[in-house]
Amino acid sequence: MENSEILKKFLQNLQQVPYLASKNLFKVASHFLEMEKDKAEFFCATLLKMKDCLVKCQNCFVWKEKDSDCVYCKRDQSVICVVETWQDMLAMERAVEFKGAYHILGGAISPLDGVGPENLNIGSLVERVKKNYIKEIILALNQTPEGEATAAFIANRLTQASSAQNHIIQITCLARGVPIGSSLEYLDKLTLNKALSERRPF
Amino acid sequence: MENSEILKKFLQNLQQVPYLASKNLFKVASHFLEMEKDKAEFFCATLLKMKDCLVKCQNCFVWKEKDSDCVYCKRDQSVICVVETWQDMLAMERAVEFKGAYHILGGAISPLDGVGPENLNIGSLVERVKKNYIKEIILALNQTPEGEATAAFIANRLTQASSAQNHIIQITCLARGVPIGSSLEYLDKLTLNKALSERRPF
């Protein structure tokens, strides 16, 4: 059974799906095998239709329906929250009452993975800043070496662009410190150091 | 974005895939959205072709290619290993040098989930035993209350069937005891009790 060419091909396809442990691939294949044929066809039709209908907004790079306007680009465009991925944006939307706009970079600068600034939506962010009146850019990148390097790179580019136009933009980042619900004894050294050096009045 | 009907539909579909945590659904959807269109089409084509090409062997219920013989039914049919699922069978094949045949039940008896003996491939197992010369049935069911109850039920049915034909079949089950690589101190009480009561000469 494990020799079936078509099963092998499907397993190879499944292998590329993120967050599926390889030990579960056979179980997922089994799920699709046991499924009624019309349900499998519906699954595929939905998948392909979704790919057809959804496009990235060319202003903020959030996925939107092809024939409708981007809901985020209708919001306050003077504050832009810059995030690495769509999932990060969704996490922000779920957690906070943010009324501004977004800009999705599509990842972080990572020379080891061959991702340079030209592979990310950084140029279009600078263009947005040049063309529109923007008060604040929130750099909500991940707290990883790549995220921090990317944030520094963007902050630099934005400062150059805005000073060339004599228009000062506030560039902020998310507060760093002790996460809510955590015990100090389990916290990493870097976070504790940051939390101490950036302490604030009680 | 989260309001897109087609995205919602796709997420609902994904939700039914086993071993995908709900917090990862957006990430998986994002994977398919970012994927090139022809790759997505290839994924769907492979999935549907797999469903078309693979059928369950009507003798042992292992998945096989429609136009070819079941490889497991060509093996020694006098020893049949009874397992709950296809995945259990694959685990057996990966782990042991077993040369006999299989019989996949399709689950275990579980009244709470509405699974009775008539929903499993038990009748066909009894038929196999009646029609063929079978020396041994290995009940390789899971060590869960459902698995053990199902094993007891099958053993009973097989004993009746074989004694009616005056043909004695050996019914065995997998050895139970201390798993290799485990420390006694972390072992559950039932396993330790079983291992002690079924102890064997060193």
Short mmCIF file of C-alpha atoms in Angstrom, two decimals:
data_model
loop_
_atom_site.label_atom_id
_atom_site.label_comp_id
_atom_site.label_asym_id
_atom_site.label_seq_id
_atom_site.Cartn_x
_atom_site.Cartn_y
_atom_site.Cartn_z
CA MET A 1 0.00 0.00 0.00
CA GLU A 2 2.79 2.37 0.85
CA ASN A 3 4.07 1.71 -2.68
CA SER A 4 1.11 3.32 -4.41
CA GLU A 5 2.51 6.10 -6.62
CA ILE A 6 -0.54 8.31 -6.28
CA LEU A 7 -0.58 7.98 -2.50
CA LYS A 8 3.12 8.88 -2.39
CA LYS A 9 2.47 11.94 -4.51
CA PHE A 10 -0.36 13.06 -2.24
CA LEU A 11 1.79 12.53 0.87
CA GLN A 12 4.54 14.63 -0.72
CA ASN A 13 1.97 17.37 -1.27
CA LEU A 14 0.77 17.12 2.32
CA GLN A 15 4.35 17.28 3.57
CA GLN A 16 4.57 20.87 2.38
CA VAL A 17 1.58 21.96 4.44
CA PRO A 18 2.87 23.75 7.57
CA TYR A 19 1.93 22.57 11.07
CA LEU A 20 1.31 19.00 9.99
CA ALA A 21 3.74 16.67 11.78
CA SER A 22 5.10 14.03 9.43
CA LYS A 23 3.88 11.26 11.75
CA ASN A 24 0.32 12.48 11.10
CA LEU A 25 0.51 12.52 7.29
CA PHE A 26 -0.94 9.02 6.92
CA LYS A 27 -3.78 9.90 9.28
CA VAL A 28 -4.62 12.98 7.25
CA ALA A 29 -4.40 11.00 4.00
CA SER A 30 -6.69 8.43 5.60
CA HIS A 31 -9.16 11.22 6.48
CA PHE A 32 -9.34 12.26 2.85
CA LEU A 33 -9.58 8.64 1.66
CA GLU A 34 -12.48 7.88 3.98
CA MET A 35 -14.27 11.14 3.08
CA GLU A 36 -17.23 10.96 0.69
CA LYS A 37 -16.27 11.86 -2.85
CA ASP A 38 -18.47 14.94 -3.11
CA LYS A 39 -17.03 16.32 0.13
CA ALA A 40 -13.52 15.96 -1.27
CA GLU A 41 -14.63 17.70 -4.45
CA PHE A 42 -16.17 20.47 -2.37
CA PHE A 43 -12.93 20.83 -0.42
CA CYS A 44 -10.94 21.22 -3.64
CA ALA A 45 -13.49 23.55 -5.24
CA THR A 46 -13.45 25.78 -2.14
CA LEU A 47 -9.67 25.82 -2.08
CA LEU A 48 -9.38 26.82 -5.74
CA LYS A 49 -12.22 29.33 -5.50
CA MET A 50 -10.56 30.91 -2.47
CA LYS A 51 -7.34 31.26 -4.43
CA ASP A 52 -9.28 32.82 -7.29
CA CYS A 53 -11.32 35.25 -5.19
CA LEU A 54 -8.73 36.51 -2.75
CA VAL A 55 -5.97 38.88 -3.80
CA LYS A 56 -3.51 40.96 -1.82
CA CYS A 57 -4.46 44.62 -1.42
CA GLN A 58 -1.78 46.52 -3.37
CA ASN A 59 -1.64 49.22 -0.70
CA CYS A 60 -1.35 47.32 2.59
CA PHE A 61 -0.85 43.69 1.34
CA VAL A 62 -3.65 42.21 3.44
CA TRP A 63 -5.70 39.52 1.62
CA LYS A 64 -9.01 40.89 0.34
CA GLU A 65 -11.80 39.78 -1.99
CA LYS A 66 -11.00 40.63 -5.60
CA ASP A 67 -14.15 42.65 -6.24
CA SER A 68 -14.38 44.60 -3.00
CA ASP A 69 -12.37 47.33 -1.34
CA CYS A 70 -9.84 46.59 1.39
CA VAL A 71 -11.59 47.24 4.71
CA TYR A 72 -8.32 48.16 6.41
CA CYS A 73 -7.47 50.81 3.83
CA LYS A 74 -10.75 52.56 4.65
CA ARG A 75 -9.59 53.07 8.24
CA ASP A 76 -7.43 55.87 9.61
CA GLN A 77 -4.40 55.98 7.26
CA SER A 78 -2.38 58.34 9.42
CA VAL A 79 -1.29 55.52 11.75
CA ILE A 80 0.19 52.43 10.11
CA CYS A 81 1.02 49.27 11.99
CA VAL A 82 3.81 47.35 10.23
CA VAL A 83 3.77 43.57 10.77
CA GLU A 84 5.68 40.65 9.29
CA THR A 85 2.81 38.40 8.20
CA TRP A 86 -0.92 38.22 7.70
CA GLN A 87 -1.17 35.96 10.75
CA ASP A 88 0.57 38.59 12.88
CA MET A 89 -1.98 41.13 11.65
CA LEU A 90 -4.86 38.80 12.54
CA ALA A 91 -3.36 38.31 16.00
CA MET A 92 -3.24 42.11 16.45
CA GLU A 93 -6.84 42.47 15.28
CA ARG A 94 -8.01 39.79 17.69
CA ALA A 95 -6.14 41.26 20.65
CA VAL A 96 -6.37 45.00 20.43
CA GLU A 97 -8.71 47.86 19.57
CA PHE A 98 -6.57 49.31 16.80
CA LYS A 99 -8.29 51.69 14.40
CA GLY A 100 -5.39 52.46 12.09
CA ALA A 101 -4.13 50.83 8.91
CA TYR A 102 -1.68 47.98 8.38
CA HIS A 103 1.30 47.23 6.21
CA ILE A 104 2.31 43.62 5.80
CA LEU A 105 5.98 43.12 5.00
CA GLY A 106 5.75 39.47 4.00
CA GLY A 107 8.47 38.34 6.41
CA ALA A 108 11.67 39.69 7.92
CA ILE A 109 15.13 40.32 6.51
CA SER A 110 17.08 37.09 6.84
CA PRO A 111 20.28 36.84 4.75
CA LEU A 112 20.70 33.17 5.68
CA ASP A 113 17.34 32.34 4.10
CA GLY A 114 18.09 34.59 1.13
CA VAL A 115 15.50 37.19 2.17
CA GLY A 116 16.78 40.72 1.57
CA PRO A 117 14.96 44.05 1.92
CA GLU A 118 14.06 43.89 -1.81
CA ASN A 119 12.04 40.71 -1.19
CA LEU A 120 9.79 42.46 1.34
CA ASN A 121 7.17 45.18 0.96
CA ILE A 122 9.52 47.85 2.33
CA GLY A 123 9.78 50.01 -0.79
CA SER A 124 6.00 50.29 -0.96
CA LEU A 125 5.90 51.31 2.71
CA VAL A 126 8.35 54.16 2.00
CA GLU A 127 6.20 55.19 -0.97
CA ARG A 128 3.11 55.21 1.26
CA VAL A 129 4.92 57.45 3.72
CA LYS A 130 6.04 59.81 0.96
CA LYS A 131 2.62 60.09 -0.68
CA ASN A 132 0.30 60.28 2.33
CA TYR A 133 0.13 62.27 5.50
CA ILE A 134 1.26 59.83 8.16
CA LYS A 135 1.56 60.65 11.83
CA GLU A 136 2.86 57.42 13.27
CA ILE A 137 4.40 54.15 12.12
CA ILE A 138 4.15 51.34 14.69
CA LEU A 139 6.82 48.69 14.05
CA ALA A 140 5.08 45.59 15.40
CA LEU A 141 7.68 43.09 14.26
CA ASN A 142 8.54 39.86 16.05
CA GLN A 143 11.06 39.94 18.88
CA THR A 144 13.57 37.84 16.98
CA PRO A 145 17.01 38.88 15.71
CA GLU A 146 15.53 39.03 12.17
CA GLY A 147 12.52 41.05 13.29
CA GLU A 148 14.65 43.53 15.23
CA ALA A 149 17.12 43.96 12.36
CA THR A 150 14.24 44.53 9.95
CA ALA A 151 12.66 47.09 12.29
CA ALA A 152 15.98 48.96 12.54
CA PHE A 153 16.37 48.90 8.74
CA ILE A 154 12.84 50.23 8.20
CA ALA A 155 13.16 52.92 10.87
CA ASN A 156 16.32 54.12 9.13
CA ARG A 157 14.69 54.22 5.68
CA LEU A 158 11.62 56.01 7.00
CA THR A 159 13.64 58.62 8.86
CA GLN A 160 15.58 59.38 5.68
CA ALA A 161 12.43 59.61 3.58
CA SER A 162 10.55 61.79 6.03
CA SER A 163 13.44 64.15 6.75
CA ALA A 164 13.90 64.63 2.99
CA GLN A 165 10.33 65.86 2.93
CA ASN A 166 10.63 67.91 6.12
CA HIS A 167 7.82 65.93 7.65
CA ILE A 168 8.47 64.29 10.98
CA ILE A 169 6.89 60.91 11.52
CA GLN A 170 6.71 59.30 14.92
CA ILE A 171 8.20 55.80 14.74
CA THR A 172 7.21 53.55 17.64
CA CYS A 173 7.52 49.90 18.55
CA LEU A 174 5.56 47.61 20.87
CA ALA A 175 6.52 47.81 24.54
CA ARG A 176 8.87 45.06 25.67
CA GLY A 177 8.97 43.55 29.12
CA VAL A 178 7.50 40.91 31.38
CA PRO A 179 4.53 39.14 29.70
CA ILE A 180 1.27 39.11 31.70
CA GLY A 181 0.76 35.90 33.67
CA SER A 182 4.42 34.88 33.75
CA SER A 183 6.65 34.12 36.75
CA LEU A 184 9.95 35.97 36.91
CA GLU A 185 11.82 32.76 37.74
CA TYR A 186 10.97 31.24 34.36
CA LEU A 187 11.74 34.34 32.31
CA ASP A 188 14.76 34.60 30.02
CA LYS A 189 17.66 36.90 30.90
CA LEU A 190 17.19 39.26 27.96
CA THR A 191 13.54 39.96 28.73
CA LEU A 192 14.24 40.55 32.42
CA ASN A 193 17.09 42.92 31.57
CA LYS A 194 14.86 44.81 29.15
CA ALA A 195 12.05 44.99 31.70
CA LEU A 196 14.41 46.39 34.32
CA SER A 197 16.08 48.96 32.08
CA GLU A 198 12.74 50.13 30.68
CA ARG A 199 11.01 50.22 34.09
CA ARG A 200 8.27 52.82 34.57
CA PRO A 201 6.59 54.59 37.50
CA PHE A 202 4.14 52.33 39.34
CA MET B 1 -10.69 39.90 5.84
CA GLU B 2 -11.96 37.41 8.35
CA ASN B 3 -15.41 38.22 6.98
CA SER B 4 -14.74 36.77 3.53
CA GLU B 5 -17.37 34.07 2.94
CA ILE B 6 -15.12 31.90 0.81
CA LEU B 7 -12.29 32.07 3.34
CA LYS B 8 -14.72 31.10 6.11
CA LYS B 9 -15.90 28.14 4.06
CA PHE B 10 -12.34 26.97 3.45
CA LEU B 11 -11.49 27.32 7.14
CA GLN B 12 -14.56 25.24 8.00
CA ASN B 13 -13.30 22.58 5.63
CA LEU B 14 -9.83 22.68 7.16
CA GLN B 15 -11.30 22.39 10.63
CA GLN B 16 -12.39 18.85 9.82
CA VAL B 17 -8.89 17.73 8.95
CA PRO B 18 -7.51 15.77 11.91
CA TYR B 19 -4.28 16.80 13.64
CA LEU B 20 -4.57 20.44 12.62
CA ALA B 21 -4.80 22.62 15.70
CA SER B 22 -7.42 25.34 15.27
CA LYS B 23 -4.83 28.02 16.06
CA ASN B 24 -2.94 26.91 12.94
CA LEU B 25 -5.88 27.04 10.52
CA PHE B 26 -5.09 30.58 9.36
CA LYS B 27 -1.47 29.63 8.82
CA VAL B 28 -2.47 26.68 6.67
CA ALA B 29 -4.97 28.81 4.73
CA SER B 30 -2.19 31.34 4.25
CA HIS B 31 0.07 28.57 2.90
CA PHE B 32 -2.52 27.71 0.26
CA LEU B 33 -3.17 31.39 -0.54
CA GLU B 34 0.53 32.10 -1.09
CA MET B 35 0.99 28.93 -3.16
CA GLU B 36 1.23 29.27 -6.97
CA LYS B 37 -2.05 28.52 -8.67
CA ASP B 38 -0.82 25.50 -10.62
CA LYS B 39 0.57 23.94 -7.44
CA ALA B 40 -2.83 24.29 -5.76
CA GLU B 41 -4.46 22.73 -8.80
CA PHE B 42 -1.92 19.89 -8.68
CA PHE B 43 -2.69 19.38 -4.98
CA CYS B 44 -6.42 19.10 -5.70
CA ALA B 45 -5.92 16.89 -8.75
CA THR B 46 -3.71 14.53 -6.75
CA LEU B 47 -6.22 14.40 -3.92
CA LEU B 48 -9.14 13.57 -6.20
CA LYS B 49 -7.09 11.10 -8.26
CA MET B 50 -6.02 9.35 -5.07
CA LYS B 51 -9.65 9.01 -4.03
CA ASP B 52 -10.47 7.64 -7.47
CA CYS B 53 -7.60 5.16 -7.68
CA LEU B 54 -7.59 3.73 -4.18
CA VAL B 55 -10.27 1.34 -2.96
CA LYS B 56 -10.51 -0.88 0.09
CA CYS B 57 -9.66 -4.55 -0.52
CA GLN B 58 -12.94 -6.38 0.06
CA ASN B 59 -11.14 -9.21 1.83
CA CYS B 60 -8.86 -7.48 4.34
CA PHE B 61 -10.02 -3.82 4.03
CA VAL B 62 -6.56 -2.40 3.45
CA TRP B 63 -6.46 0.42 0.85
CA LYS B 64 -5.21 -0.82 -2.54
CA GLU B 65 -5.00 0.47 -6.10
CA LYS B 66 -8.23 -0.21 -7.98
CA ASP B 67 -6.63 -2.13 -10.84
CA SER B 68 -4.13 -4.22 -8.92
CA ASP B 69 -4.33 -7.10 -6.46
CA CYS B 70 -4.01 -6.52 -2.73
CA VAL B 71 -0.40 -7.28 -1.82
CA TYR B 72 -1.36 -8.37 1.68
CA CYS B 73 -3.89 -10.91 0.46
CA LYS B 74 -1.12 -12.62 -1.49
CA ARG B 75 0.74 -13.33 1.74
CA ASP B 76 0.22 -16.25 4.14
CA GLN B 77 -3.54 -16.31 4.77
CA SER B 78 -3.36 -18.82 7.62
CA VAL B 79 -2.29 -16.14 10.11
CA ILE B 80 -4.43 -13.00 10.27
CA CYS B 81 -3.52 -9.95 12.30
CA VAL B 82 -6.65 -8.01 13.28
CA VAL B 83 -6.13 -4.25 13.78
CA GLU B 84 -8.45 -1.30 14.35
CA THR B 85 -7.27 1.05 11.62
CA TRP B 86 -5.15 1.33 8.52
CA GLN B 87 -2.67 3.45 10.48
CA ASP B 88 -2.31 0.67 13.08
CA MET B 89 -1.58 -1.73 10.23
CA LEU B 90 1.06 0.60 8.80
CA ALA B 91 2.64 0.87 12.27
CA MET B 92 2.79 -2.94 12.47
CA GLU B 93 4.33 -3.15 9.01
CA ARG B 94 6.96 -0.57 9.88
CA ALA B 95 7.86 -2.22 13.17
CA VAL B 96 7.77 -5.97 12.69
CA GLU B 97 8.63 -8.73 10.24
CA PHE B 98 5.13 -10.09 9.90
CA LYS B 99 4.45 -12.31 6.90
CA GLY B 100 0.78 -13.02 7.45
CA ALA B 101 -2.39 -11.26 6.34
CA TYR B 102 -4.36 -8.43 7.93
CA HIS B 103 -7.95 -7.63 8.73
CA ILE B 104 -8.85 -4.01 9.37
CA LEU B 105 -11.90 -3.53 11.60
CA GLY B 106 -12.39 0.15 10.92
CA GLY B 107 -12.41 1.08 14.61
CA ALA B 108 -13.46 -0.41 17.93
CA ILE B 109 -16.84 -1.01 19.52
CA SER B 110 -17.83 2.16 21.36
CA PRO B 111 -21.50 2.47 22.33
CA LEU B 112 -21.00 6.08 23.46
CA ASP B 113 -19.90 7.03 19.94
CA GLY B 114 -22.65 4.93 18.38
CA VAL B 115 -20.22 2.32 17.03
CA GLY B 116 -21.60 -1.19 17.40
CA PRO B 117 -20.21 -4.52 16.12
CA GLU B 118 -22.37 -4.15 13.00
CA ASN B 119 -20.47 -0.95 12.06
CA LEU B 120 -17.15 -2.79 12.00
CA ASN B 121 -15.73 -5.42 9.67
CA ILE B 122 -16.36 -8.21 12.18
CA GLY B 123 -18.90 -10.23 10.17
CA SER B 124 -16.49 -10.42 7.25
CA LEU B 125 -13.74 -11.62 9.59
CA VAL B 126 -15.96 -14.47 10.79
CA GLU B 127 -16.72 -15.30 7.15
CA ARG B 128 -13.00 -15.37 6.36
CA VAL B 129 -12.46 -17.78 9.24
CA LYS B 130 -15.31 -20.03 8.10
CA LYS B 131 -14.21 -20.14 4.47
CA ASN B 132 -10.45 -20.43 4.74
CA TYR B 133 -8.01 -22.59 6.64
CA ILE B 134 -6.77 -20.28 9.39
CA LYS B 135 -4.26 -21.31 12.04
CA GLU B 136 -4.02 -18.18 14.10
CA ILE B 137 -5.81 -14.90 14.65
CA ILE B 138 -3.69 -12.21 16.31
CA LEU B 139 -5.87 -9.60 18.00
CA ALA B 140 -3.61 -6.53 17.76
CA LEU B 141 -6.15 -4.02 19.06
CA ASN B 142 -5.33 -0.92 21.05
CA GLN B 143 -4.93 -1.21 24.82
CA THR B 144 -7.96 0.97 25.50
CA PRO B 145 -11.25 -0.08 27.16
CA GLU B 146 -12.87 -0.02 23.68
CA GLY B 147 -10.07 -2.04 22.10
CA GLU B 148 -10.13 -4.66 24.84
CA ALA B 149 -13.92 -4.99 24.74
CA THR B 150 -13.79 -5.37 20.95
CA ALA B 151 -11.06 -8.01 21.22
CA ALA B 152 -13.14 -9.97 23.75
CA PHE B 153 -16.21 -9.74 21.51
CA ILE B 154 -14.29 -10.95 18.46
CA ALA B 155 -12.58 -13.78 20.35
CA ASN B 156 -16.02 -14.96 21.48
CA ARG B 157 -17.50 -14.86 17.96
CA LEU B 158 -14.48 -16.64 16.48
CA THR B 159 -14.53 -19.40 19.10
CA GLN B 160 -18.21 -20.04 18.37
CA ALA B 161 -17.66 -20.08 14.62
CA SER B 162 -14.64 -22.35 14.75
CA SER B 163 -16.09 -24.83 17.25
CA ALA B 164 -19.22 -25.10 15.06
CA GLN B 165 -16.89 -26.26 12.31
CA ASN B 166 -14.75 -28.47 14.56
CA HIS B 167 -11.67 -26.50 13.60
CA ILE B 168 -9.60 -25.08 16.40
CA ILE B 169 -8.07 -21.67 15.75
CA GLN B 170 -5.40 -20.22 17.96
CA ILE B 171 -6.46 -16.76 19.12
CA THR B 172 -3.61 -14.65 20.45
CA CYS B 173 -3.05 -11.05 21.46
CA LEU B 174 0.04 -8.85 21.68
CA ALA B 175 2.13 -9.27 24.84
CA ARG B 176 1.43 -6.66 27.49
CA GLY B 177 3.97 -5.32 29.93
CA VAL B 178 6.71 -2.80 30.48
CA PRO B 179 7.50 -0.88 27.27
CA ILE B 180 11.15 -0.90 26.19
CA GLY B 181 13.06 2.20 27.27
CA SER B 182 10.73 3.12 30.12
CA SER B 183 11.49 3.67 33.80
CA LEU B 184 9.35 1.73 36.27
CA GLU B 185 8.82 4.84 38.41
CA TYR B 186 6.92 6.60 35.60
CA LEU B 187 4.78 3.60 34.65
CA ASP B 188 1.05 3.42 35.34
CA LYS B 189 -0.29 0.98 37.96
CA LEU B 190 -2.25 -1.20 35.53
CA THR B 191 0.75 -1.83 33.28
CA LEU B 192 3.00 -2.65 36.22
CA ASN B 193 0.41 -5.04 37.66
CA LYS B 194 0.04 -6.74 34.27
CA ALA B 195 3.81 -6.99 33.85
CA LEU B 196 4.15 -8.59 37.28
CA SER B 197 1.28 -11.06 36.89
CA GLU B 198 2.43 -12.09 33.41
CA ARG B 199 6.13 -12.34 34.37
CA ARG B 200 8.21 -14.91 32.51
CA PRO B 201 11.45 -16.83 33.13
CA PHE B 202 14.52 -14.65 32.68
#
